[in-house]
Amino acid sequence: MKSLPITIDSVRKAYGSYVALDDVSLDIRAGEFLTLLGPSGSGKTTLLMALAGFVRPDSGKLLLGARDVTRLAPNRREIGIVFQNYALFPHMNVLANVEYPLMLRRIPKAEARQRALDTLARVKLDGLSERGIGALSGGQRQRVALARAIVFEPRVMLMDEPLSALDKNLRETMQYEIRRLHDDLGITTIYVTHDQREALTMSDRIAVMNSGRIQQIDAPQRIYDRPSTRFVAEFMGEANIIAPGLARKVDGTGASRETLMIRAESLHLNASLAG
Ligand code: ADP
Ligand code: MG
């Protein structure tokens, strides 16, 4: 399956006078796993829903590959989506939930069934196809939502805080499995979280958002070690911020001109220098 790059070009969205997305531009490579990371209210869901077609930008463009999808209906974008609350159909069993996207696309019944069963095996739910949604654990529901998102072989996948309802151990297992699934299928993925560790462990690149703007886009290690703004430095972990002019070399010369950031774990006490 060929995956597609995504282009987000100067997208703006306001709710009344409140600017939720402030000229956001971002290029995601074909097959990349990119995470939108930011505090609650920073605009992550709005950006994802604009890509999915459920939020209409005031201005700007969205491209999947070379195709401008800015004004395309959601069901014609061929994007797999895992919503924060899973949005499964409670009155249908597991199999019917996963077959649903194929039914919408008028895939013949027997083929749809086979593909749904294969996809359930891929997310380790074989044997549960006849179960009702109400009889599943949180982790199992999460897997059904994943299966439903990938069963029609989308070339782009969007995931909005898919693990936020799960407990810590399960969350870590699922982080690993989602990344493995991504690597197997090669689907270009945008993953949303407010959890720094989750972003650091799962992503090829992280885009840190705050107040409707992207603050920095970089590989995880660079986001952590070389934050480009004070917000990113403080959001990513314990940060000691040293104002310009305060730091000097050991001989007392060369006052720093820039703001410095030192992570707590990179400070070491050296007894031989004491006294
Ligand atoms: P995040 O997913 O990062 O928590 P959202 O994209 O959901 O952030 O929201 C960004 C901002 O836009 C928030 O301040 C939120 O209250 C506001 N917002 C989101 N959707 C609407 C809406 N339909 N009407 C008014 N304000 C909204
Ligand atoms: Mg959100």
PDB file of C-alpha atoms and ligand atoms in Angstrom:
ATOM      1  CA  MET A   1       0.000   0.000   0.000  1.00  0.00           C
ATOM      2  CA  LYS A   2       1.299   3.416  -0.915  1.00  0.00           C
ATOM      3  CA  SER A   3       1.101   5.997   1.850  1.00  0.00           C
ATOM      4  CA  LEU A   4       0.659   9.694   1.242  1.00  0.00           C
ATOM      5  CA  PRO A   5       2.365  12.847   2.531  1.00  0.00           C
ATOM      6  CA  ILE A   6       0.162  15.463   4.193  1.00  0.00           C
ATOM      7  CA  THR A   7       0.506  19.200   3.696  1.00  0.00           C
ATOM      8  CA  ILE A   8      -1.081  21.656   6.115  1.00  0.00           C
ATOM      9  CA  ASP A   9      -0.692  25.128   4.670  1.00  0.00           C
ATOM     10  CA  SER A  10      -1.475  28.253   6.756  1.00  0.00           C
ATOM     11  CA  VAL A  11      -4.635  26.822   8.290  1.00  0.00           C
ATOM     12  CA  ARG A  12      -6.616  29.187  10.461  1.00  0.00           C
ATOM     13  CA  LYS A  13      -9.735  28.520  12.495  1.00  0.00           C
ATOM     14  CA  ALA A  14     -11.493  30.877  14.891  1.00  0.00           C
ATOM     15  CA  TYR A  15     -14.527  30.269  17.095  1.00  0.00           C
ATOM     16  CA  GLY A  16     -15.985  33.758  17.368  1.00  0.00           C
ATOM     17  CA  SER A  17     -13.083  35.919  18.455  1.00  0.00           C
ATOM     18  CA  TYR A  18     -11.139  32.945  19.834  1.00  0.00           C
ATOM     19  CA  VAL A  19      -8.383  31.762  17.494  1.00  0.00           C
ATOM     20  CA  ALA A  20      -8.071  27.974  17.852  1.00  0.00           C
ATOM     21  CA  LEU A  21      -5.632  27.537  14.936  1.00  0.00           C
ATOM     22  CA  ASP A  22      -3.391  30.455  14.148  1.00  0.00           C
ATOM     23  CA  ASP A  23      -1.845  29.981  10.691  1.00  0.00           C
ATOM     24  CA  VAL A  24      -0.655  26.432  11.214  1.00  0.00           C
ATOM     25  CA  SER A  25       1.681  24.972   8.596  1.00  0.00           C
ATOM     26  CA  LEU A  26       3.100  21.477   8.774  1.00  0.00           C
ATOM     27  CA  ASP A  27       4.449  18.916   6.297  1.00  0.00           C
ATOM     28  CA  ILE A  28       4.155  15.257   7.192  1.00  0.00           C
ATOM     29  CA  ARG A  29       6.176  12.784   5.133  1.00  0.00           C
ATOM     30  CA  ALA A  30       4.666   9.715   3.511  1.00  0.00           C
ATOM     31  CA  GLY A  31       4.760   6.895   6.056  1.00  0.00           C
ATOM     32  CA  GLU A  32       5.791   9.143   8.919  1.00  0.00           C
ATOM     33  CA  PHE A  33       4.518   8.841  12.504  1.00  0.00           C
ATOM     34  CA  LEU A  34       4.065  12.433  13.645  1.00  0.00           C
ATOM     35  CA  THR A  35       2.701  13.427  17.032  1.00  0.00           C
ATOM     36  CA  LEU A  36       0.864  16.642  17.860  1.00  0.00           C
ATOM     37  CA  LEU A  37       1.766  17.309  21.482  1.00  0.00           C
ATOM     38  CA  GLY A  38       0.412  20.147  23.567  1.00  0.00           C
ATOM     39  CA  PRO A  39      -1.604  21.080  26.647  1.00  0.00           C
ATOM     40  CA  SER A  40      -5.374  20.877  26.721  1.00  0.00           C
ATOM     41  CA  GLY A  41      -6.934  23.627  24.601  1.00  0.00           C
ATOM     42  CA  SER A  42      -3.879  24.116  22.368  1.00  0.00           C
ATOM     43  CA  GLY A  43      -5.780  23.228  19.179  1.00  0.00           C
ATOM     44  CA  LYS A  44      -4.749  19.588  18.601  1.00  0.00           C
ATOM     45  CA  THR A  45      -8.240  18.183  18.108  1.00  0.00           C
ATOM     46  CA  THR A  46      -9.293  21.143  15.963  1.00  0.00           C
ATOM     47  CA  LEU A  47      -6.346  20.524  13.630  1.00  0.00           C
ATOM     48  CA  LEU A  48      -7.077  16.792  13.434  1.00  0.00           C
ATOM     49  CA  MET A  49     -10.789  17.415  12.783  1.00  0.00           C
ATOM     50  CA  ALA A  50      -9.912  19.905  10.040  1.00  0.00           C
ATOM     51  CA  LEU A  51      -7.846  17.177   8.361  1.00  0.00           C
ATOM     52  CA  ALA A  52     -10.677  14.687   8.791  1.00  0.00           C
ATOM     53  CA  GLY A  53     -13.185  17.144   7.335  1.00  0.00           C
ATOM     54  CA  PHE A  54     -15.345  17.734  10.417  1.00  0.00           C
ATOM     55  CA  VAL A  55     -14.054  21.276  11.002  1.00  0.00           C
ATOM     56  CA  ARG A  56     -13.940  23.745   8.136  1.00  0.00           C
ATOM     57  CA  PRO A  57     -10.880  26.041   8.209  1.00  0.00           C
ATOM     58  CA  ASP A  58     -11.501  29.786   7.770  1.00  0.00           C
ATOM     59  CA  SER A  59      -8.501  29.906   5.465  1.00  0.00           C
ATOM     60  CA  GLY A  60      -5.545  27.790   4.391  1.00  0.00           C
ATOM     61  CA  LYS A  61      -5.199  24.500   2.559  1.00  0.00           C
ATOM     62  CA  LEU A  62      -5.019  20.795   3.352  1.00  0.00           C
ATOM     63  CA  LEU A  63      -3.447  18.368   0.892  1.00  0.00           C
ATOM     64  CA  LEU A  64      -3.247  14.563   0.889  1.00  0.00           C
ATOM     65  CA  GLY A  65      -0.489  13.821  -1.570  1.00  0.00           C
ATOM     66  CA  ALA A  66      -1.112  16.282  -4.403  1.00  0.00           C
ATOM     67  CA  ARG A  67      -4.872  16.356  -3.836  1.00  0.00           C
ATOM     68  CA  ASP A  68      -6.437  19.430  -2.236  1.00  0.00           C
ATOM     69  CA  VAL A  69      -9.013  18.028   0.223  1.00  0.00           C
ATOM     70  CA  THR A  70      -9.853  21.313   1.982  1.00  0.00           C
ATOM     71  CA  ARG A  71     -13.426  21.247   0.739  1.00  0.00           C
ATOM     72  CA  LEU A  72     -13.903  17.502   0.325  1.00  0.00           C
ATOM     73  CA  ALA A  73     -16.558  15.656   2.381  1.00  0.00           C
ATOM     74  CA  PRO A  74     -15.097  13.590   5.284  1.00  0.00           C
ATOM     75  CA  ASN A  75     -16.121  10.207   3.816  1.00  0.00           C
ATOM     76  CA  ARG A  76     -14.351  11.007   0.538  1.00  0.00           C
ATOM     77  CA  ARG A  77     -10.971  11.706   2.147  1.00  0.00           C
ATOM     78  CA  GLU A  78     -10.165   8.021   2.774  1.00  0.00           C
ATOM     79  CA  ILE A  79      -8.708   8.715   6.198  1.00  0.00           C
ATOM     80  CA  GLY A  80      -8.816   6.234   9.076  1.00  0.00           C
ATOM     81  CA  ILE A  81      -9.724   7.887  12.363  1.00  0.00           C
ATOM     82  CA  VAL A  82      -9.555   6.729  15.970  1.00  0.00           C
ATOM     83  CA  PHE A  83     -11.515   9.145  18.146  1.00  0.00           C
ATOM     84  CA  GLN A  84     -10.785   9.875  21.781  1.00  0.00           C
ATOM     85  CA  ASN A  85     -14.014   8.151  22.931  1.00  0.00           C
ATOM     86  CA  TYR A  86     -13.691   5.316  20.316  1.00  0.00           C
ATOM     87  CA  ALA A  87     -17.165   6.176  18.855  1.00  0.00           C
ATOM     88  CA  LEU A  88     -18.043   2.481  18.364  1.00  0.00           C
ATOM     89  CA  PHE A  89     -21.621   1.430  17.568  1.00  0.00           C
ATOM     90  CA  PRO A  90     -22.900  -0.010  20.859  1.00  0.00           C
ATOM     91  CA  HIS A  91     -25.778  -1.942  19.264  1.00  0.00           C
ATOM     92  CA  MET A  92     -23.499  -3.844  16.860  1.00  0.00           C
ATOM     93  CA  ASN A  93     -21.095  -6.632  17.711  1.00  0.00           C
ATOM     94  CA  VAL A  94     -17.332  -6.419  17.164  1.00  0.00           C
ATOM     95  CA  LEU A  95     -17.402  -7.872  13.648  1.00  0.00           C
ATOM     96  CA  ALA A  96     -20.210  -5.578  12.464  1.00  0.00           C
ATOM     97  CA  ASN A  97     -18.339  -2.540  13.807  1.00  0.00           C
ATOM     98  CA  VAL A  98     -15.233  -3.476  11.839  1.00  0.00           C
ATOM     99  CA  GLU A  99     -17.178  -4.410   8.678  1.00  0.00           C
ATOM    100  CA  TYR A 100     -18.998  -1.089   8.737  1.00  0.00           C
ATOM    101  CA  PRO A 101     -16.477   1.007   6.738  1.00  0.00           C
ATOM    102  CA  LEU A 102     -16.408  -1.748   4.082  1.00  0.00           C
ATOM    103  CA  MET A 103     -20.222  -1.821   3.875  1.00  0.00           C
ATOM    104  CA  LEU A 104     -20.175   1.956   3.339  1.00  0.00           C
ATOM    105  CA  ARG A 105     -17.802   1.357   0.440  1.00  0.00           C
ATOM    106  CA  ARG A 106     -20.067  -1.360  -1.002  1.00  0.00           C
ATOM    107  CA  ILE A 107     -17.504  -4.157  -0.656  1.00  0.00           C
ATOM    108  CA  PRO A 108     -19.293  -7.508  -1.225  1.00  0.00           C
ATOM    109  CA  LYS A 109     -20.419  -9.148   2.029  1.00  0.00           C
ATOM    110  CA  ALA A 110     -18.167 -12.222   1.919  1.00  0.00           C
ATOM    111  CA  GLU A 111     -15.051 -10.187   1.143  1.00  0.00           C
ATOM    112  CA  ALA A 112     -15.929  -7.626   3.809  1.00  0.00           C
ATOM    113  CA  ARG A 113     -16.282 -10.401   6.384  1.00  0.00           C
ATOM    114  CA  GLN A 114     -12.927 -11.914   5.485  1.00  0.00           C
ATOM    115  CA  ARG A 115     -11.141  -8.581   5.586  1.00  0.00           C
ATOM    116  CA  ALA A 116     -12.747  -7.677   8.917  1.00  0.00           C
ATOM    117  CA  LEU A 117     -11.696 -11.036  10.401  1.00  0.00           C
ATOM    118  CA  ASP A 118      -8.129 -10.622   9.102  1.00  0.00           C
ATOM    119  CA  THR A 119      -7.962  -7.138  10.598  1.00  0.00           C
ATOM    120  CA  LEU A 120      -9.291  -8.380  13.946  1.00  0.00           C
ATOM    121  CA  ALA A 121      -6.492 -10.956  13.973  1.00  0.00           C
ATOM    122  CA  ARG A 122      -3.979  -8.186  13.277  1.00  0.00           C
ATOM    123  CA  VAL A 123      -5.067  -6.308  16.409  1.00  0.00           C
ATOM    124  CA  LYS A 124      -5.194  -9.560  18.429  1.00  0.00           C
ATOM    125  CA  LEU A 125      -8.959  -9.773  18.768  1.00  0.00           C
ATOM    126  CA  ASP A 126      -9.497 -13.100  17.004  1.00  0.00           C
ATOM    127  CA  GLY A 127     -12.192 -15.016  18.816  1.00  0.00           C
ATOM    128  CA  LEU A 128     -14.083 -11.915  19.965  1.00  0.00           C
ATOM    129  CA  SER A 129     -15.856 -11.129  16.698  1.00  0.00           C
ATOM    130  CA  GLU A 130     -19.337 -12.049  17.982  1.00  0.00           C
ATOM    131  CA  ARG A 131     -18.992 -10.135  21.269  1.00  0.00           C
ATOM    132  CA  GLY A 132     -21.151  -7.095  21.964  1.00  0.00           C
ATOM    133  CA  ILE A 133     -19.276  -3.824  22.494  1.00  0.00           C
ATOM    134  CA  GLY A 134     -20.716  -3.544  26.015  1.00  0.00           C
ATOM    135  CA  ALA A 135     -18.991  -6.809  26.992  1.00  0.00           C
ATOM    136  CA  LEU A 136     -15.492  -5.574  26.129  1.00  0.00           C
ATOM    137  CA  SER A 137     -12.785  -4.073  28.351  1.00  0.00           C
ATOM    138  CA  GLY A 138     -11.413  -0.595  27.609  1.00  0.00           C
ATOM    139  CA  GLY A 139      -8.339  -2.043  25.946  1.00  0.00           C
ATOM    140  CA  GLN A 140     -10.436  -4.342  23.742  1.00  0.00           C
ATOM    141  CA  ARG A 141     -12.664  -1.455  22.667  1.00  0.00           C
ATOM    142  CA  GLN A 142      -9.556   0.449  21.771  1.00  0.00           C
ATOM    143  CA  ARG A 143      -8.446  -2.425  19.544  1.00  0.00           C
ATOM    144  CA  VAL A 144     -11.859  -2.570  17.837  1.00  0.00           C
ATOM    145  CA  ALA A 145     -11.593   1.165  17.112  1.00  0.00           C
ATOM    146  CA  LEU A 146      -8.120   0.575  15.665  1.00  0.00           C
ATOM    147  CA  ALA A 147      -9.365  -2.297  13.507  1.00  0.00           C
ATOM    148  CA  ARG A 148     -12.247  -0.209  12.219  1.00  0.00           C
ATOM    149  CA  ALA A 149      -9.840   2.609  11.326  1.00  0.00           C
ATOM    150  CA  ILE A 150      -7.469   0.427   9.278  1.00  0.00           C
ATOM    151  CA  VAL A 151      -9.821  -2.171   7.734  1.00  0.00           C
ATOM    152  CA  PHE A 152     -10.416  -0.191   4.542  1.00  0.00           C
ATOM    153  CA  GLU A 153      -6.670   0.369   4.056  1.00  0.00           C
ATOM    154  CA  PRO A 154      -6.603   4.146   4.368  1.00  0.00           C
ATOM    155  CA  ARG A 155      -3.432   5.889   3.336  1.00  0.00           C
ATOM    156  CA  VAL A 156      -3.597   8.289   6.256  1.00  0.00           C
ATOM    157  CA  MET A 157      -4.521   7.629   9.874  1.00  0.00           C
ATOM    158  CA  LEU A 158      -5.487  10.160  12.544  1.00  0.00           C
ATOM    159  CA  MET A 159      -5.598   9.249  16.232  1.00  0.00           C
ATOM    160  CA  ASP A 160      -6.888  11.626  18.911  1.00  0.00           C
ATOM    161  CA  GLU A 161      -5.615  10.691  22.392  1.00  0.00           C
ATOM    162  CA  PRO A 162      -6.582   7.055  21.761  1.00  0.00           C
ATOM    163  CA  LEU A 163      -5.028   5.776  24.991  1.00  0.00           C
ATOM    164  CA  SER A 164      -6.111   8.432  27.468  1.00  0.00           C
ATOM    165  CA  ALA A 165      -8.831   6.250  29.047  1.00  0.00           C
ATOM    166  CA  LEU A 166      -6.524   3.280  29.709  1.00  0.00           C
ATOM    167  CA  ASP A 167      -4.467   2.566  32.813  1.00  0.00           C
ATOM    168  CA  LYS A 168      -0.703   2.996  32.717  1.00  0.00           C
ATOM    169  CA  ASN A 169       0.394  -0.586  31.976  1.00  0.00           C
ATOM    170  CA  LEU A 170      -2.132  -1.110  29.236  1.00  0.00           C
ATOM    171  CA  ARG A 171      -1.265   2.273  27.805  1.00  0.00           C
ATOM    172  CA  GLU A 172       2.378   1.284  27.460  1.00  0.00           C
ATOM    173  CA  THR A 173       1.492  -2.010  25.787  1.00  0.00           C
ATOM    174  CA  MET A 174      -0.815  -0.241  23.342  1.00  0.00           C
ATOM    175  CA  GLN A 175       1.780   2.448  22.570  1.00  0.00           C
ATOM    176  CA  TYR A 176       4.091  -0.312  21.439  1.00  0.00           C
ATOM    177  CA  GLU A 177       1.374  -2.082  19.442  1.00  0.00           C
ATOM    178  CA  ILE A 178       0.164   1.043  17.674  1.00  0.00           C
ATOM    179  CA  ARG A 179       3.713   1.847  16.645  1.00  0.00           C
ATOM    180  CA  ARG A 180       4.233  -1.743  15.421  1.00  0.00           C
ATOM    181  CA  LEU A 181       0.998  -1.608  13.439  1.00  0.00           C
ATOM    182  CA  HIS A 182       2.140   1.656  11.879  1.00  0.00           C
ATOM    183  CA  ASP A 183       5.476   0.139  10.928  1.00  0.00           C
ATOM    184  CA  ASP A 184       3.796  -2.965   9.414  1.00  0.00           C
ATOM    185  CA  LEU A 185       1.267  -1.009   7.384  1.00  0.00           C
ATOM    186  CA  GLY A 186       3.344   2.076   6.637  1.00  0.00           C
ATOM    187  CA  ILE A 187       0.325   4.393   6.969  1.00  0.00           C
ATOM    188  CA  THR A 188       1.150   8.086   7.378  1.00  0.00           C
ATOM    189  CA  THR A 189      -0.050   8.730  10.934  1.00  0.00           C
ATOM    190  CA  ILE A 190      -0.846  11.833  12.942  1.00  0.00           C
ATOM    191  CA  TYR A 191      -1.169  10.977  16.609  1.00  0.00           C
ATOM    192  CA  VAL A 192      -2.470  13.423  19.217  1.00  0.00           C
ATOM    193  CA  THR A 193      -1.491  13.344  22.867  1.00  0.00           C
ATOM    194  CA  HIS A 194      -0.895  15.679  25.806  1.00  0.00           C
ATOM    195  CA  ASP A 195       1.493  13.118  27.343  1.00  0.00           C
ATOM    196  CA  GLN A 196       5.156  14.053  26.817  1.00  0.00           C
ATOM    197  CA  ARG A 197       6.515  10.562  27.475  1.00  0.00           C
ATOM    198  CA  GLU A 198       4.064   9.003  25.070  1.00  0.00           C
ATOM    199  CA  ALA A 199       5.118  11.453  22.366  1.00  0.00           C
ATOM    200  CA  LEU A 200       8.818  10.918  23.052  1.00  0.00           C
ATOM    201  CA  THR A 201       8.605   7.106  22.871  1.00  0.00           C
ATOM    202  CA  MET A 202       6.284   6.711  19.864  1.00  0.00           C
ATOM    203  CA  SER A 203       7.100   9.381  17.305  1.00  0.00           C
ATOM    204  CA  ASP A 204       9.380   9.928  14.333  1.00  0.00           C
ATOM    205  CA  ARG A 205       8.804  13.644  14.859  1.00  0.00           C
ATOM    206  CA  ILE A 206       6.867  15.748  17.346  1.00  0.00           C
ATOM    207  CA  ALA A 207       5.067  19.021  16.650  1.00  0.00           C
ATOM    208  CA  VAL A 208       4.628  20.883  19.944  1.00  0.00           C
ATOM    209  CA  MET A 209       1.519  23.072  19.974  1.00  0.00           C
ATOM    210  CA  ASN A 210       0.487  25.909  22.254  1.00  0.00           C
ATOM    211  CA  SER A 211      -2.347  28.435  21.857  1.00  0.00           C
ATOM    212  CA  GLY A 212      -3.173  27.373  18.312  1.00  0.00           C
ATOM    213  CA  ARG A 213       0.405  27.575  17.078  1.00  0.00           C
ATOM    214  CA  ILE A 214       3.149  25.093  16.388  1.00  0.00           C
ATOM    215  CA  GLN A 215       6.105  25.963  18.561  1.00  0.00           C
ATOM    216  CA  GLN A 216       8.622  23.438  17.264  1.00  0.00           C
ATOM    217  CA  ILE A 217       8.737  20.436  14.928  1.00  0.00           C
ATOM    218  CA  ASP A 218      11.638  18.071  15.459  1.00  0.00           C
ATOM    219  CA  ALA A 219      12.776  14.566  16.289  1.00  0.00           C
ATOM    220  CA  PRO A 220      11.948  13.597  19.919  1.00  0.00           C
ATOM    221  CA  GLN A 221      15.538  13.854  21.173  1.00  0.00           C
ATOM    222  CA  ARG A 222      15.948  17.344  19.724  1.00  0.00           C
ATOM    223  CA  ILE A 223      12.648  18.540  21.154  1.00  0.00           C
ATOM    224  CA  TYR A 224      13.850  17.421  24.563  1.00  0.00           C
ATOM    225  CA  ASP A 225      17.517  18.473  24.334  1.00  0.00           C
ATOM    226  CA  ARG A 226      17.285  21.550  22.145  1.00  0.00           C
ATOM    227  CA  PRO A 227      13.911  23.219  22.713  1.00  0.00           C
ATOM    228  CA  SER A 228      13.546  26.310  20.579  1.00  0.00           C
ATOM    229  CA  THR A 229      11.230  28.204  22.924  1.00  0.00           C
ATOM    230  CA  ARG A 230      10.851  28.567  26.658  1.00  0.00           C
ATOM    231  CA  PHE A 231       7.408  26.992  26.421  1.00  0.00           C
ATOM    232  CA  VAL A 232       8.813  23.821  24.810  1.00  0.00           C
ATOM    233  CA  ALA A 233      11.671  23.673  27.334  1.00  0.00           C
ATOM    234  CA  GLU A 234       9.308  23.819  30.309  1.00  0.00           C
ATOM    235  CA  PHE A 235       6.576  21.658  28.807  1.00  0.00           C
ATOM    236  CA  MET A 236       8.933  18.759  28.014  1.00  0.00           C
ATOM    237  CA  GLY A 237      10.428  18.287  31.490  1.00  0.00           C
ATOM    238  CA  GLU A 238      12.237  19.810  34.453  1.00  0.00           C
ATOM    239  CA  ALA A 239      14.046  22.786  32.985  1.00  0.00           C
ATOM    240  CA  ASN A 240      16.455  25.162  34.696  1.00  0.00           C
ATOM    241  CA  ILE A 241      16.226  28.424  32.799  1.00  0.00           C
ATOM    242  CA  ILE A 242      19.156  30.818  33.158  1.00  0.00           C
ATOM    243  CA  ALA A 243      18.542  34.397  32.060  1.00  0.00           C
ATOM    244  CA  PRO A 244      20.949  36.152  29.657  1.00  0.00           C
ATOM    245  CA  GLY A 245      24.024  37.573  31.369  1.00  0.00           C
ATOM    246  CA  LEU A 246      23.926  35.327  34.426  1.00  0.00           C
ATOM    247  CA  ALA A 247      26.053  32.393  33.284  1.00  0.00           C
ATOM    248  CA  ARG A 248      29.830  32.801  33.040  1.00  0.00           C
ATOM    249  CA  LYS A 249      32.789  30.569  32.411  1.00  0.00           C
ATOM    250  CA  VAL A 250      34.664  29.230  35.453  1.00  0.00           C
ATOM    251  CA  ASP A 251      37.256  32.034  35.080  1.00  0.00           C
ATOM    252  CA  GLY A 252      34.457  34.602  35.387  1.00  0.00           C
ATOM    253  CA  THR A 253      34.594  35.874  31.804  1.00  0.00           C
ATOM    254  CA  GLY A 254      32.208  35.632  28.871  1.00  0.00           C
ATOM    255  CA  ALA A 255      28.721  36.401  30.150  1.00  0.00           C
ATOM    256  CA  SER A 256      26.104  34.477  28.149  1.00  0.00           C
ATOM    257  CA  ARG A 257      23.961  36.556  25.803  1.00  0.00           C
ATOM    258  CA  GLU A 258      21.188  34.051  25.407  1.00  0.00           C
ATOM    259  CA  THR A 259      18.733  32.279  27.654  1.00  0.00           C
ATOM    260  CA  LEU A 260      20.198  28.905  28.666  1.00  0.00           C
ATOM    261  CA  MET A 261      18.314  25.735  29.581  1.00  0.00           C
ATOM    262  CA  ILE A 262      19.811  22.881  31.568  1.00  0.00           C
ATOM    263  CA  ARG A 263      17.925  19.647  32.223  1.00  0.00           C
ATOM    264  CA  ALA A 264      18.214  18.554  35.849  1.00  0.00           C
ATOM    265  CA  GLU A 265      19.656  15.167  34.864  1.00  0.00           C
ATOM    266  CA  SER A 266      22.568  16.755  33.013  1.00  0.00           C
ATOM    267  CA  LEU A 267      23.857  18.433  36.182  1.00  0.00           C
ATOM    268  CA  HIS A 268      26.515  16.480  38.088  1.00  0.00           C
ATOM    269  CA  LEU A 269      28.291  17.486  41.279  1.00  0.00           C
ATOM    270  CA  ASN A 270      32.039  17.136  41.077  1.00  0.00           C
ATOM    271  CA  ALA A 271      33.610  16.835  44.540  1.00  0.00           C
ATOM    272  CA  SER A 272      37.131  17.590  43.305  1.00  0.00           C
ATOM    273  CA  LEU A 273      36.111  21.139  42.321  1.00  0.00           C
ATOM    274  CA  ALA A 274      34.612  21.934  45.710  1.00  0.00           C
ATOM    275  CA  GLY A 275      36.348  24.431  48.030  1.00  0.00           C
TER     276      GLY A 275
HETATM  277  P1  ADP B   1      -7.037  20.326  22.354  1.00  0.00           P
HETATM  278  O1  ADP B   1      -7.502  19.157  21.552  1.00  0.00           O
HETATM  279  O2  ADP B   1      -5.590  20.665  22.162  1.00  0.00           O
HETATM  280  O3  ADP B   1      -7.359  20.175  23.807  1.00  0.00           O
HETATM  281  P2  ADP B   1      -9.098  21.794  20.943  1.00  0.00           P
HETATM  282  O4  ADP B   1      -8.690  21.791  19.519  1.00  0.00           O
HETATM  283  O5  ADP B   1     -10.172  20.833  21.331  1.00  0.00           O
HETATM  284  O6  ADP B   1      -7.815  21.633  21.876  1.00  0.00           O
HETATM  285  O7  ADP B   1      -9.604  23.237  21.349  1.00  0.00           O
HETATM  286  C1  ADP B   1      -8.841  24.401  21.096  1.00  0.00           C
HETATM  287  C2  ADP B   1      -9.610  25.607  21.629  1.00  0.00           C
HETATM  288  O8  ADP B   1     -10.754  25.848  20.803  1.00  0.00           O
HETATM  289  C3  ADP B   1     -10.125  25.412  23.037  1.00  0.00           C
HETATM  290  O9  ADP B   1      -9.966  26.619  23.737  1.00  0.00           O
HETATM  291  C4  ADP B   1     -11.581  25.072  22.850  1.00  0.00           C
HETATM  292  O10 ADP B   1     -12.345  25.504  23.932  1.00  0.00           O
HETATM  293  C5  ADP B   1     -11.926  25.833  21.581  1.00  0.00           C
HETATM  294  N1  ADP B   1     -12.996  25.131  20.818  1.00  0.00           N
HETATM  295  C6  ADP B   1     -12.888  23.902  20.264  1.00  0.00           C
HETATM  296  N2  ADP B   1     -14.026  23.554  19.617  1.00  0.00           N
HETATM  297  C7  ADP B   1     -14.877  24.618  19.777  1.00  0.00           C
HETATM  298  C8  ADP B   1     -16.221  24.891  19.342  1.00  0.00           C
HETATM  299  N3  ADP B   1     -16.905  24.013  18.612  1.00  0.00           N
HETATM  300  N4  ADP B   1     -16.756  26.089  19.692  1.00  0.00           N
HETATM  301  C9  ADP B   1     -16.049  26.983  20.424  1.00  0.00           C
HETATM  302  N5  ADP B   1     -14.791  26.784  20.859  1.00  0.00           N
HETATM  303  C10 ADP B   1     -14.197  25.622  20.550  1.00  0.00           C
HETATM  304 MG    MG B   2      -8.367  17.348  22.151  1.00  0.00          MG
END
